[in-house]
Tab-separated table of C-alpha atoms and ligand atoms in Angstrom:
chain	number	residue	atom	x	y	z
A	1	UNK	CA	97.951	-24.040	-119.443
A	2	UNK	CA	96.616	-24.432	-115.930
A	3	UNK	CA	94.900	-27.642	-114.949
A	4	UNK	CA	91.257	-27.584	-113.825
A	5	UNK	CA	90.583	-29.600	-110.693
A	6	UNK	CA	87.331	-31.350	-109.877
A	7	UNK	CA	86.226	-33.526	-107.029
A	8	UNK	CA	86.022	-37.291	-106.976
A	9	UNK	CA	85.123	-39.351	-103.972
A	10	UNK	CA	87.390	-42.070	-102.731
A	11	UNK	CA	86.063	-45.405	-103.970
A	12	UNK	CA	83.673	-47.723	-102.182
A	13	UNK	CA	86.491	-49.715	-100.607
A	14	UNK	CA	87.597	-46.885	-98.342
A	15	UNK	CA	84.266	-46.948	-96.514
A	16	UNK	CA	84.061	-43.180	-96.398
A	17	UNK	CA	80.380	-42.675	-97.208
A	18	UNK	CA	79.499	-41.565	-93.689
A	19	UNK	CA	78.735	-37.951	-94.488
A	20	UNK	CA	77.047	-36.411	-97.489
A	21	UNK	CA	76.942	-32.910	-96.033
A	22	UNK	CA	79.277	-30.292	-97.502
A	23	UNK	CA	81.717	-29.548	-94.704
A	24	UNK	CA	84.398	-27.628	-96.600
A	25	UNK	CA	85.056	-25.865	-99.877
A	26	UNK	CA	88.081	-25.078	-101.976
A	27	UNK	CA	87.541	-21.517	-103.131
A	28	UNK	CA	89.554	-20.546	-106.231
A	29	UNK	CA	91.673	-17.396	-106.253
A	30	UNK	CA	91.137	-17.167	-110.033
A	31	UNK	CA	87.868	-15.533	-111.000
A	32	UNK	CA	86.878	-17.907	-113.810
A	33	UNK	CA	87.049	-21.041	-111.621
A	34	UNK	CA	84.219	-22.407	-109.503
A	35	UNK	CA	84.177	-23.684	-105.916
A	36	UNK	CA	85.017	-27.322	-105.208
A	37	UNK	CA	82.760	-28.837	-102.574
A	38	UNK	CA	84.102	-31.358	-100.061
A	39	UNK	CA	81.297	-33.541	-98.791
A	40	UNK	CA	82.596	-36.888	-97.611
A	41	UNK	CA	84.943	-37.397	-94.685
A	42	UNK	CA	87.704	-38.442	-97.072
A	43	UNK	CA	87.915	-37.172	-100.660
A	44	UNK	CA	90.392	-37.161	-103.489
A	45	UNK	CA	90.610	-33.984	-105.542
A	46	UNK	CA	91.554	-34.665	-109.138
A	47	UNK	CA	92.463	-32.353	-111.950
A	48	UNK	CA	92.146	-32.596	-115.722
A	49	UNK	CA	93.742	-30.672	-118.546
A	50	UNK	CA	90.424	-29.520	-120.035
A	51	UNK	CA	86.867	-30.103	-118.959
A	52	UNK	CA	86.282	-32.471	-121.902
A	53	UNK	CA	89.451	-34.457	-121.327
A	54	UNK	CA	89.115	-37.992	-120.011
A	55	UNK	CA	92.637	-37.911	-118.592
A	56	UNK	CA	92.666	-37.020	-114.951
A	57	UNK	CA	95.434	-36.687	-112.444
A	58	UNK	CA	94.958	-37.023	-108.742
A	59	UNK	CA	95.908	-33.842	-106.934
A	60	UNK	CA	95.417	-34.434	-103.233
A	61	UNK	CA	93.435	-36.345	-100.634
A	62	UNK	CA	91.578	-34.383	-97.939
A	63	UNK	CA	90.558	-36.139	-94.715
A	64	UNK	CA	88.412	-34.435	-92.086
A	65	UNK	CA	89.921	-34.489	-88.595
A	66	UNK	CA	88.013	-35.455	-85.453
A	67	UNK	CA	88.158	-31.908	-84.083
A	68	UNK	CA	86.153	-30.804	-87.146
A	69	UNK	CA	88.236	-27.637	-87.340
A	70	UNK	CA	91.186	-29.047	-89.278
A	71	UNK	CA	91.812	-31.597	-92.023
A	72	UNK	CA	94.771	-33.610	-93.286
A	73	UNK	CA	95.887	-33.043	-96.866
A	74	UNK	CA	98.039	-35.606	-98.670
A	75	UNK	CA	99.819	-34.741	-101.914
A	76	UNK	CA	98.573	-37.282	-104.475
A	77	UNK	CA	99.985	-35.563	-107.577
A	78	UNK	CA	103.216	-36.322	-109.429
A	79	UNK	CA	104.552	-32.832	-108.555
A	80	UNK	CA	105.453	-30.966	-105.432
A	81	UNK	CA	102.582	-28.722	-104.361
A	82	UNK	CA	102.500	-25.548	-102.265
A	83	UNK	CA	100.499	-25.249	-99.050
A	84	UNK	CA	100.720	-21.797	-97.463
A	85	UNK	CA	103.945	-21.286	-99.485
A	86	UNK	CA	105.568	-24.420	-98.026
A	87	UNK	CA	106.577	-27.191	-100.436
A	88	UNK	CA	104.754	-30.492	-99.850
A	89	UNK	CA	106.414	-33.439	-101.575
A	90	UNK	CA	104.621	-36.382	-103.192
A	91	UNK	CA	102.662	-38.514	-100.685
A	92	UNK	CA	103.549	-36.124	-97.835
A	93	UNK	CA	100.749	-35.134	-95.440
A	94	UNK	CA	100.139	-31.698	-93.902
A	95	UNK	CA	97.425	-30.327	-91.669
A	96	UNK	CA	95.219	-27.673	-93.245
A	97	UNK	CA	92.651	-25.416	-91.639
A	98	UNK	CA	90.175	-22.759	-92.643
A	99	UNK	CA	92.084	-20.155	-94.692
A	100	UNK	CA	94.957	-22.400	-95.811
A	101	UNK	CA	96.099	-21.634	-99.373
A	102	UNK	CA	96.782	-24.622	-101.628
A	103	UNK	CA	98.507	-24.399	-105.011
A	104	UNK	CA	97.995	-27.248	-107.478
A	105	UNK	CA	101.692	-27.466	-108.363
A	106	UNK	CA	105.135	-26.220	-107.337
A	107	UNK	CA	104.541	-22.562	-108.295
A	108	UNK	CA	101.765	-20.018	-108.285
A	109	UNK	CA	102.484	-18.694	-111.793
A	110	UNK	CA	101.702	-21.895	-113.689
A	111	UNK	CA	99.186	-23.559	-111.365
A	112	UNK	CA	95.770	-22.693	-109.945
A	113	UNK	CA	95.491	-21.843	-106.266
A	114	UNK	CA	92.607	-22.409	-103.861
A	115	UNK	CA	91.710	-21.372	-100.329
A	116	UNK	CA	90.455	-24.159	-98.050
A	117	UNK	CA	87.278	-22.978	-96.258
A	118	UNK	CA	85.390	-24.894	-93.562
A	119	UNK	CA	81.616	-24.618	-93.769
A	120	UNK	CA	79.859	-23.660	-90.548
A	121	UNK	CA	77.949	-26.659	-89.239
A	122	UNK	CA	76.149	-27.461	-86.005
A	123	UNK	CA	79.255	-28.707	-84.226
A	124	UNK	CA	81.537	-25.828	-85.119
A	125	UNK	CA	78.739	-23.315	-84.534
A	126	UNK	CA	78.342	-24.637	-81.002
A	127	UNK	CA	81.953	-23.775	-80.286
A	128	UNK	CA	81.877	-20.317	-81.789
A	129	UNK	CA	78.332	-19.065	-81.191
A	130	UNK	CA	78.301	-15.540	-79.821
A	131	UNK	CA	75.080	-13.704	-79.134
A	132	UNK	CA	74.897	-9.955	-79.103
A	133	UNK	CA	72.651	-8.524	-76.417
A	134	UNK	CA	71.386	-4.991	-75.960
A	135	UNK	CA	72.295	-4.336	-72.312
A	136	UNK	CA	69.121	-2.258	-71.936
A	137	UNK	CA	67.197	-5.526	-72.287
A	138	UNK	CA	69.200	-7.069	-69.452
A	139	UNK	CA	68.210	-4.465	-66.855
A	140	UNK	CA	65.900	-4.830	-63.889
A	141	UNK	CA	63.012	-2.368	-64.141
A	142	UNK	CA	62.945	-1.982	-60.342
A	143	UNK	CA	66.560	-0.930	-59.674
A	144	UNK	CA	67.557	-0.093	-63.282
A	145	UNK	CA	70.822	-2.050	-62.993
A	146	UNK	CA	71.898	-5.158	-64.919
A	147	UNK	CA	70.031	-8.071	-63.292
A	148	UNK	CA	71.649	-9.654	-60.278
A	149	UNK	CA	70.700	-13.298	-59.609
A	150	UNK	CA	67.963	-12.881	-62.207
A	151	UNK	CA	64.527	-14.407	-61.705
A	152	UNK	CA	61.766	-14.781	-64.281
A	153	UNK	CA	58.082	-14.504	-63.439
A	154	UNK	CA	55.204	-16.078	-65.322
A	155	UNK	CA	52.975	-15.817	-67.241
A	156	UNK	CA	54.311	-12.394	-68.381
A	157	UNK	CA	57.979	-13.589	-68.422
A	158	UNK	CA	59.487	-10.352	-67.131
A	159	UNK	CA	62.852	-10.541	-65.364
A	160	UNK	CA	64.116	-8.890	-62.183
A	161	UNK	CA	66.891	-9.115	-59.623
A	162	UNK	CA	66.084	-11.753	-57.026
A	163	UNK	CA	66.449	-9.165	-54.232
A	164	UNK	CA	64.300	-6.554	-55.998
A	165	UNK	CA	61.449	-8.954	-56.726
A	166	UNK	CA	61.663	-10.566	-53.270
A	167	UNK	CA	61.088	-7.145	-51.687
A	168	UNK	CA	58.184	-6.503	-54.051
A	169	UNK	CA	56.705	-9.880	-53.116
A	170	UNK	CA	57.034	-9.152	-49.406
A	171	UNK	CA	55.315	-5.782	-49.787
A	172	UNK	CA	52.476	-7.291	-51.853
A	173	UNK	CA	51.895	-9.906	-49.165
A	174	UNK	CA	51.869	-7.280	-46.397
A	175	UNK	CA	49.218	-5.329	-48.300
A	176	UNK	CA	47.241	-8.587	-48.664
A	177	UNK	CA	46.894	-7.896	-52.335
A	178	UNK	CA	47.583	-10.222	-55.210
A	179	UNK	CA	51.099	-10.183	-56.611
A	180	UNK	CA	51.286	-8.073	-59.761
A	181	UNK	CA	54.267	-7.758	-62.090
A	182	UNK	CA	56.126	-4.518	-61.230
A	183	UNK	CA	56.677	-3.930	-64.929
A	184	UNK	CA	53.382	-4.794	-66.652
A	185	UNK	CA	50.905	-5.334	-63.768
A	186	UNK	CA	50.025	-8.847	-64.911
A	187	UNK	CA	49.008	-11.244	-62.122
A	188	UNK	CA	52.087	-13.270	-61.141
A	189	UNK	CA	51.538	-17.009	-60.802
A	190	UNK	CA	55.089	-18.236	-60.781
A	191	UNK	CA	58.583	-16.976	-59.988
A	192	UNK	CA	61.845	-18.838	-60.402
A	193	UNK	CA	65.543	-18.404	-60.937
A	194	UNK	CA	66.664	-18.386	-64.553
A	195	UNK	CA	70.101	-20.020	-65.003
A	196	UNK	CA	70.257	-19.241	-68.739
A	197	UNK	CA	69.732	-15.500	-68.222
A	198	UNK	CA	72.106	-15.643	-65.294
A	199	UNK	CA	74.886	-16.725	-67.655
A	200	UNK	CA	74.062	-13.773	-69.891
A	201	UNK	CA	74.073	-11.470	-66.854
A	202	UNK	CA	77.580	-12.685	-65.989
A	203	UNK	CA	78.868	-12.364	-69.550
A	204	UNK	CA	77.628	-8.785	-69.811
A	205	UNK	CA	79.402	-7.814	-66.594
A	206	UNK	CA	82.576	-9.536	-67.777
A	207	UNK	CA	82.452	-7.678	-71.080
A	208	UNK	CA	81.790	-4.326	-69.415
A	209	UNK	CA	82.942	-4.241	-65.768
A	210	UNK	CA	81.814	-0.605	-65.500
A	211	UNK	CA	78.246	-1.965	-65.250
A	212	UNK	CA	79.118	-3.888	-62.076
A	213	UNK	CA	77.664	-2.733	-58.782
A	214	UNK	CA	79.829	-2.196	-55.730
A	215	UNK	CA	80.359	-5.066	-53.285
A	216	UNK	CA	78.216	-3.202	-50.725
A	217	UNK	CA	75.312	-2.880	-53.169
A	218	UNK	CA	75.569	-6.572	-54.058
A	219	UNK	CA	75.635	-7.569	-50.386
A	220	UNK	CA	72.551	-5.427	-49.740
A	221	UNK	CA	70.522	-6.817	-52.630
A	222	UNK	CA	71.572	-10.376	-51.733
A	223	UNK	CA	70.272	-9.786	-48.218
A	224	UNK	CA	66.805	-9.056	-49.660
A	225	UNK	CA	66.783	-12.115	-51.925
A	226	UNK	CA	64.462	-14.858	-50.700
A	227	UNK	CA	63.677	-16.799	-53.872
A	228	UNK	CA	65.699	-19.993	-54.003
A	229	UNK	CA	63.615	-22.536	-55.834
A	230	UNK	CA	60.556	-22.144	-58.028
A	231	UNK	CA	57.595	-20.473	-56.354
A	232	UNK	CA	53.938	-20.980	-57.159
A	233	UNK	CA	51.893	-17.888	-56.348
A	234	UNK	CA	48.176	-18.365	-56.211
A	235	UNK	CA	46.014	-15.903	-58.058
A	236	UNK	CA	42.812	-14.385	-56.657
A	237	UNK	CA	40.613	-16.089	-59.201
A	238	UNK	CA	42.192	-19.468	-58.618
A	239	UNK	CA	41.700	-19.496	-54.864
A	240	UNK	CA	38.006	-18.690	-55.153
A	241	UNK	CA	37.623	-21.903	-57.088
A	242	UNK	CA	39.416	-23.749	-54.281
A	243	UNK	CA	42.143	-24.747	-56.642
A	244	UNK	CA	44.850	-23.644	-54.266
A	245	UNK	CA	48.112	-23.072	-56.014
A	246	UNK	CA	46.981	-24.646	-59.257
A	247	UNK	CA	47.540	-22.923	-62.547
A	248	UNK	CA	44.557	-20.734	-63.313
A	249	UNK	CA	45.025	-20.216	-67.024
A	250	UNK	CA	41.943	-20.616	-69.161
A	251	UNK	CA	42.845	-24.157	-70.138
A	252	UNK	CA	42.736	-25.464	-66.587
A	253	UNK	CA	39.894	-23.253	-65.405
A	254	UNK	CA	37.515	-24.514	-68.065
A	255	UNK	CA	38.184	-28.102	-67.064
A	256	UNK	CA	35.978	-29.064	-64.140
A	257	UNK	CA	38.211	-31.651	-62.590
A	258	UNK	CA	39.322	-32.177	-59.017
A	259	UNK	CA	42.654	-33.497	-60.161
A	260	UNK	CA	44.810	-30.403	-59.748
A	261	UNK	CA	48.047	-32.187	-58.908
A	262	UNK	CA	49.903	-32.559	-55.617
A	263	UNK	CA	48.313	-30.284	-53.034
A	264	UNK	CA	49.609	-28.549	-49.935
A	265	UNK	CA	48.363	-30.124	-46.671
A	266	UNK	CA	48.208	-26.700	-44.969
A	267	UNK	CA	45.906	-25.211	-47.595
A	268	UNK	CA	42.408	-25.368	-46.156
A	269	UNK	CA	43.254	-26.792	-42.720
A	270	UNK	CA	45.447	-25.559	-39.874
A	271	UNK	CA	48.244	-28.002	-39.108
A	272	UNK	CA	51.007	-27.339	-36.584
A	273	UNK	CA	49.504	-23.903	-35.900
A	274	UNK	CA	49.725	-22.729	-39.501
A	275	UNK	CA	47.204	-22.469	-42.296
A	276	UNK	CA	47.881	-21.120	-45.779
A	277	UNK	CA	45.941	-18.062	-46.874
A	278	UNK	CA	45.480	-16.237	-50.153
A	279	UNK	CA	48.875	-14.570	-49.913
A	280	UNK	CA	50.812	-17.724	-49.118
A	281	UNK	CA	53.522	-18.503	-51.608
A	282	UNK	CA	54.209	-22.159	-52.234
A	283	UNK	CA	57.355	-24.080	-53.028
A	284	UNK	CA	57.226	-27.311	-54.976
A	285	UNK	CA	59.411	-30.060	-53.528
A	286	UNK	CA	61.969	-31.160	-56.105
A	287	UNK	CA	61.983	-34.662	-54.742
A	288	UNK	CA	58.324	-35.685	-54.412
A	289	UNK	CA	56.607	-32.872	-56.334
A	290	UNK	CA	54.376	-31.927	-53.387
A	291	UNK	CA	53.671	-28.316	-52.415
A	292	UNK	CA	54.577	-26.630	-49.135
A	293	UNK	CA	54.178	-23.022	-47.995
A	294	UNK	CA	57.328	-20.914	-48.208
A	295	UNK	CA	58.055	-20.067	-44.560
A	296	UNK	CA	60.516	-17.390	-43.500
A	297	UNK	CA	59.140	-17.409	-39.943
A	298	UNK	CA	60.708	-20.684	-38.865
A	299	UNK	CA	64.097	-22.360	-38.752
A	300	UNK	CA	63.278	-25.650	-40.454
A	301	UNK	CA	65.233	-25.954	-43.708
A	302	UNK	CA	63.114	-26.121	-46.853
A	303	UNK	CA	66.085	-26.242	-49.199
A	304	UNK	CA	69.209	-28.349	-49.638
A	305	UNK	CA	72.143	-26.321	-48.351
A	306	UNK	CA	74.287	-27.678	-51.173
A	307	UNK	CA	72.269	-27.011	-54.314
A	308	UNK	CA	69.347	-24.837	-53.102
A	309	UNK	CA	66.946	-27.503	-54.378
A	310	UNK	CA	63.698	-27.597	-52.393
A	311	UNK	CA	62.868	-30.598	-50.188
A	312	UNK	CA	59.757	-30.997	-48.089
A	313	UNK	CA	60.682	-33.852	-45.719
A	314	UNK	CA	62.221	-31.790	-42.909
A	315	UNK	CA	59.435	-29.194	-43.062
A	316	UNK	CA	56.571	-31.670	-42.859
A	317	UNK	CA	58.336	-33.615	-40.143
A	318	UNK	CA	58.456	-30.423	-38.059
A	319	UNK	CA	54.748	-29.867	-38.832
A	320	UNK	CA	54.021	-33.513	-37.949
A	321	UNK	CA	52.497	-34.241	-41.328
A	322	UNK	CA	53.070	-37.721	-42.685
A	323	UNK	CA	52.573	-39.154	-46.114
A	324	UNK	CA	48.973	-39.626	-47.187
A	325	UNK	CA	47.217	-40.511	-50.370
A	326	UNK	CA	46.755	-36.849	-51.258
A	327	UNK	CA	50.004	-35.384	-49.983
A	328	UNK	CA	53.161	-36.923	-51.359
A	329	UNK	CA	55.544	-36.065	-48.546
A	330	UNK	CA	59.210	-36.959	-48.603
A	331	UNK	CA	60.272	-39.857	-46.427
A	332	UNK	CA	61.683	-38.585	-43.127
A	333	UNK	CA	64.237	-41.406	-43.256
A	334	UNK	CA	66.118	-39.584	-45.988
A	335	UNK	CA	67.003	-36.774	-43.577
A	336	UNK	CA	69.069	-38.897	-41.224
A	337	UNK	CA	72.846	-38.572	-41.705
A	338	UNK	CA	73.947	-41.059	-44.353
A	339	UNK	CA	76.391	-42.697	-41.916
A	340	UNK	CA	73.393	-43.880	-39.869
A	341	UNK	CA	71.809	-45.703	-42.791
A	342	UNK	CA	72.179	-49.434	-43.267
A	343	UNK	CA	73.022	-50.064	-46.892
A	344	UNK	CA	72.558	-53.595	-48.148
A	345	UNK	CA	72.338	-53.067	-51.881
A	346	UNK	CA	73.611	-50.627	-54.498
A	347	UNK	CA	71.246	-47.633	-54.578
A	348	UNK	CA	68.692	-47.709	-57.367
A	349	UNK	CA	70.024	-44.431	-58.833
A	350	UNK	CA	73.673	-45.565	-58.971
A	351	UNK	CA	75.377	-45.856	-62.375
A	352	UNK	CA	72.543	-43.825	-63.874
A	353	UNK	CA	70.130	-46.654	-63.015
A	354	UNK	CA	72.050	-49.128	-65.162
A	355	UNK	CA	71.175	-52.422	-63.484
A	356	UNK	CA	73.951	-54.256	-65.329
A	357	UNK	CA	76.691	-51.911	-64.093
A	358	UNK	CA	75.234	-52.053	-60.585
A	359	UNK	CA	75.595	-55.853	-60.672
A	360	UNK	CA	79.237	-55.554	-61.746
A	361	UNK	CA	79.997	-53.159	-58.883
A	362	UNK	CA	78.201	-55.436	-56.434
A	363	UNK	CA	80.238	-58.449	-57.603
A	364	UNK	CA	83.526	-56.509	-57.410
A	365	UNK	CA	82.776	-55.570	-53.817
A	366	UNK	CA	81.848	-59.089	-52.757
A	367	UNK	CA	84.956	-60.505	-54.473
A	368	UNK	CA	87.092	-58.091	-52.451
A	369	UNK	CA	85.704	-59.807	-49.341
A	370	UNK	CA	84.046	-56.695	-47.949
A	371	UNK	CA	80.422	-55.724	-47.451
A	372	UNK	CA	78.742	-52.842	-49.226
A	373	UNK	CA	78.234	-51.183	-45.844
A	374	UNK	CA	82.010	-51.237	-45.206
A	375	UNK	CA	82.794	-49.740	-48.607
A	376	UNK	CA	80.209	-46.976	-48.188
A	377	UNK	CA	81.441	-46.255	-44.640
A	378	UNK	CA	84.979	-45.859	-45.969
A	379	UNK	CA	83.826	-43.394	-48.636
A	380	UNK	CA	81.830	-41.383	-46.105
A	381	UNK	CA	84.898	-41.190	-43.873
A	382	UNK	CA	86.985	-39.976	-46.831
A	383	UNK	CA	84.300	-37.450	-47.732
A	384	UNK	CA	84.148	-36.106	-44.178
A	385	UNK	CA	87.955	-35.835	-44.086
A	386	UNK	CA	87.786	-33.984	-47.418
A	387	UNK	CA	89.993	-36.635	-49.027
A	388	UNK	CA	87.423	-36.689	-51.831
A	389	UNK	CA	85.346	-33.753	-52.998
A	390	UNK	CA	81.890	-34.336	-54.476
A	391	UNK	CA	80.941	-32.771	-57.768
A	392	UNK	CA	78.425	-29.995	-57.208
A	393	UNK	CA	75.246	-30.305	-59.226
B	1	LIG	ZN1	66.854	-5.032	-59.586
B	2	LIG	ZN1	55.352	-8.441	-66.402
B	3	LIG	ZN1	49.375	-24.286	-48.691
B	4	LIG	ZN1	58.912	-33.746	-50.966
B	5	LIG	ZN1	71.529	-30.629	-53.173
């Protein structure tokens, strides 16, 4: 008669109690048998002649591999066993994966057979997760194409091509009206690029290239696109309360507090020949958190040319606005070329702010008999000569 296997964990001494989650199953090919669950990282599968018998024989040892997609199986029985029709001798080890067939002994006729099945878990799901998307939900309601450089507006959370919404924004400002969502007419208070949806946009076009626009169309829509970093758009109601760009949802509006966050120096007073008005769209500086008007009418950069992040230092320097208690303005110093800086200690942000690692680096440099300034200068020279290439953010 065929032997009935059951599971037994490897004893205490093997130190294999790290996981109690079921990560694999042995699924019997014979209808009257039940599944065997594998739930520790290393398990021995035993078999017994009948369910009441006290005599048990080890069958095999299953050890989960690091990649979490395969396992090692060692033959622990006194017979040869079959794994995917190949003979595995006593104590021999083979790799098994989801779908591998294992026979308890040297032939299928006399011995039970099982299929090794990996259970989906968080790690393996991460590798395999595929989302299905209805392409109709990934279309811009202005141009009716799949989004291009998709932006999301709030609070209604509708999505559009950057170029399409930028044009809409420009027209709304010309009409001196509030900015309403082109799709649902809700007042728009925020607009920003959406990297997650952008990945979906790219995957859709990869899966179905017929949905791609021509290079000319892409160039045209890119030429309209003006949204680079997150924009705060003030609503009519908010400005009447002199809250500037501040969020005007009911929560904030009901709170009578002057603390509305970092303000824009050009809201309420003309500085450098410019004063914000109701239609002014604001950019929040990624570095200091302060607000500045989004200006297309001047040459001063408001964004990093590398990562498109917004930075206010150069803009406020051109407007001759310096740091004050109310306006956190980026230090103008940071806009000088790095080669002109004098560096005497490891920057605070180096080594992910790990003070200990910074000390080690500092000691290594001083032991080499050079100054930090010399080391940095050498790296800048290499960077400028393109001998090293920085990682883009
Ligand atoms: Zn569009
Ligand atoms: Zn909307
Ligand atoms: Zn302003
Ligand atoms: Zn700033
Ligand atoms: Zn950057």
